[in-house]
Amino acid sequence: ASDVYKRQVFDYLHDYRLEQARRLLELSDRKVADVAETVGFASRSYFASAFKQKFGLNPKAYQQQKSSR
């Protein structure tokens, strides 16, 4: 049961970090690598693939889409 709990905590933190990153990308013009590091992703490529899986766009495209509105 403890492995299940650890997995749930990891999933929650992972989602939380991605939501924080989404907000930073929407509200600032910071570089994607900067945002990834700020929210706790050591690997920019892992961050980019996780972000795309959750939101359907890579972080840079998401940021550009939001800033063009």
Coordinates of N, CA and C in Angstrom, one line a residue:
A1 N 0.8 -1.2 0.0 CA 0.0 0.0 0.0 C 0.9 1.3 0.0
S2 N 2.1 1.2 0.6 CA 2.9 2.4 0.6 C 3.4 2.8 -0.7
D3 N 3.6 1.9 -1.7 CA 4.0 2.2 -3.0 C 2.9 3.0 -3.7
V4 N 1.7 2.5 -3.5 CA 0.5 3.2 -4.1 C 0.4 4.7 -3.6
Y5 N 0.6 4.8 -2.3 CA 0.6 6.1 -1.7 C 1.7 7.0 -2.3
K6 N 2.9 6.5 -2.4 CA 4.0 7.3 -3.0 C 3.7 7.7 -4.4
R7 N 3.1 6.8 -5.1 CA 2.8 7.1 -6.5 C 1.7 8.2 -6.6
Q8 N 0.8 8.2 -5.7 CA -0.3 9.2 -5.7 C 0.4 10.6 -5.4
V9 N 1.3 10.6 -4.4 CA 1.9 11.8 -4.0 C 2.8 12.3 -5.2
F10 N 3.5 11.4 -5.8 CA 4.3 11.8 -7.0 C 3.4 12.4 -8.1
D11 N 2.3 11.7 -8.4 CA 1.4 12.2 -9.5 C 0.9 13.6 -9.1
Y12 N 0.5 13.7 -7.9 CA 0.0 15.0 -7.4 C 1.0 16.1 -7.6
L13 N 2.2 15.9 -7.1 CA 3.3 16.9 -7.3 C 3.6 17.2 -8.7
H14 N 3.7 16.1 -9.5 CA 3.9 16.3 -11.0 C 2.9 17.2 -11.6
D15 N 1.6 16.9 -11.3 CA 0.5 17.7 -11.9 C 0.6 19.2 -11.4
Y16 N 0.9 19.3 -10.1 CA 1.0 20.6 -9.5 C 2.1 21.4 -10.1
R17 N 3.3 20.8 -10.3 CA 4.4 21.5 -11.0 C 4.0 21.9 -12.4
L18 N 3.3 21.0 -13.1 CA 2.9 21.4 -14.5 C 1.9 22.5 -14.5
E19 N 1.0 22.6 -13.6 CA 0.1 23.7 -13.5 C 0.8 25.0 -13.1
Q20 N 1.8 24.9 -12.2 CA 2.6 26.1 -11.9 C 3.3 26.6 -13.1
A21 N 3.9 25.7 -13.9 CA 4.6 26.0 -15.1 C 3.7 26.7 -16.1
R22 N 2.5 26.1 -16.3 CA 1.5 26.7 -17.2 C 1.2 28.1 -16.8
R23 N 1.0 28.4 -15.6 CA 0.7 29.8 -15.1 C 1.9 30.7 -15.4
L24 N 3.1 30.2 -15.1 CA 4.3 31.0 -15.4 C 4.4 31.4 -16.8
L25 N 4.2 30.4 -17.7 CA 4.3 30.6 -19.1 C 3.2 31.6 -19.6
E26 N 2.0 31.5 -19.0 CA 1.0 32.4 -19.4 C 1.3 33.9 -18.9
L27 N 1.8 34.0 -17.7 CA 1.9 35.3 -17.1 C 3.2 36.0 -17.2
S28 N 4.2 35.3 -17.8 CA 5.5 35.9 -18.0 C 6.1 35.6 -19.3
D29 N 7.2 36.2 -19.6 CA 7.9 35.9 -20.9 C 9.2 35.2 -20.6
R30 N 9.3 34.5 -19.4 CA 10.5 33.7 -19.0 C 10.7 32.6 -20.0
K31 N 12.0 32.3 -20.1 CA 12.4 31.2 -21.0 C 11.9 29.8 -20.5
V32 N 11.6 28.9 -21.4 CA 11.0 27.6 -21.0 C 12.0 26.9 -20.0
A33 N 13.3 26.9 -20.3 CA 14.2 26.3 -19.4 C 14.2 26.9 -18.0
D34 N 14.0 28.2 -17.9 CA 13.9 28.9 -16.6 C 12.6 28.4 -15.9
V35 N 11.5 28.3 -16.6 CA 10.3 27.9 -16.0 C 10.4 26.5 -15.5
A36 N 11.0 25.6 -16.3 CA 11.1 24.2 -15.9 C 11.9 24.1 -14.6
E37 N 13.0 24.8 -14.6 CA 13.9 24.7 -13.4 C 13.2 25.3 -12.2
T38 N 12.4 26.4 -12.3 CA 11.7 27.0 -11.2 C 10.7 26.1 -10.6
V39 N 10.0 25.3 -11.4 CA 9.0 24.4 -10.9 C 9.5 23.1 -10.5
G40 N 10.8 22.8 -10.7 CA 11.4 21.6 -10.1 C 11.7 20.5 -11.1
F41 N 11.8 20.8 -12.4 CA 12.2 19.8 -13.4 C 13.6 19.9 -13.7
A42 N 14.4 18.9 -13.5 CA 15.8 19.0 -13.7 C 16.1 18.9 -15.2
S43 N 15.3 18.2 -16.0 CA 15.5 17.9 -17.4 C 14.5 18.8 -18.2
R44 N 15.0 19.6 -19.1 CA 14.1 20.4 -19.9 C 13.3 19.6 -20.9
S45 N 14.0 18.5 -21.4 CA 13.3 17.7 -22.4 C 12.2 16.9 -21.7
Y46 N 12.4 16.4 -20.5 CA 11.4 15.7 -19.8 C 10.2 16.6 -19.4
F47 N 10.5 17.8 -19.0 CA 9.5 18.8 -18.8 C 8.7 19.1 -20.0
A48 N 9.3 19.3 -21.1 CA 8.6 19.5 -22.4 C 7.7 18.4 -22.8
S49 N 8.1 17.2 -22.6 CA 7.3 16.0 -23.0 C 6.1 15.9 -22.0
A50 N 6.4 16.1 -20.7 CA 5.3 16.0 -19.7 C 4.3 17.1 -19.9
F51 N 4.8 18.3 -20.2 CA 3.9 19.4 -20.5 C 3.0 19.2 -21.7
K52 N 3.6 18.7 -22.8 CA 2.8 18.4 -24.0 C 1.8 17.3 -23.7
Q53 N 2.2 16.3 -23.0 CA 1.2 15.2 -22.7 C 0.0 15.8 -21.9
K54 N 0.2 16.7 -21.0 CA -0.8 17.2 -20.2 C -1.7 18.3 -20.9
F55 N -1.0 19.2 -21.6 CA -1.7 20.3 -22.2 C -1.9 20.3 -23.7
G56 N -1.3 19.3 -24.4 CA -1.4 19.2 -25.8 C -0.5 20.0 -26.7
L57 N 0.3 20.8 -26.1 CA 1.3 21.7 -26.8 C 2.6 21.6 -26.1
N58 N 3.7 21.8 -26.8 CA 4.9 22.0 -26.1 C 4.9 23.3 -25.4
P59 N 5.8 23.5 -24.4 CA 5.7 24.7 -23.6 C 5.9 26.0 -24.4
K60 N 6.8 26.0 -25.3 CA 7.1 27.2 -26.1 C 5.9 27.6 -27.0
A61 N 5.3 26.6 -27.6 CA 4.1 26.8 -28.4 C 3.0 27.3 -27.6
Y62 N 2.8 26.8 -26.4 CA 1.8 27.2 -25.5 C 2.0 28.7 -25.1
Q63 N 3.2 29.0 -24.7 CA 3.6 30.4 -24.4 C 3.3 31.3 -25.5
Q64 N 3.7 31.0 -26.7 CA 3.4 31.8 -27.9 C 2.0 32.0 -28.2
Q65 N 1.2 30.9 -28.0 CA -0.2 31.0 -28.2 C -0.9 31.9 -27.2
K66 N -0.5 31.8 -26.0 CA -1.1 32.7 -24.9 C -0.7 34.1 -25.1
S67 N 0.5 34.4 -25.5 CA 1.0 35.8 -25.7 C 0.4 36.5 -26.9
S68 N -0.1 35.7 -27.9 CA -0.7 36.3 -29.1 C -2.1 36.7 -28.9
R69 N -2.7 36.4 -27.7 CA -4.1 36.7 -27.5 C -4.2 38.1 -27.0

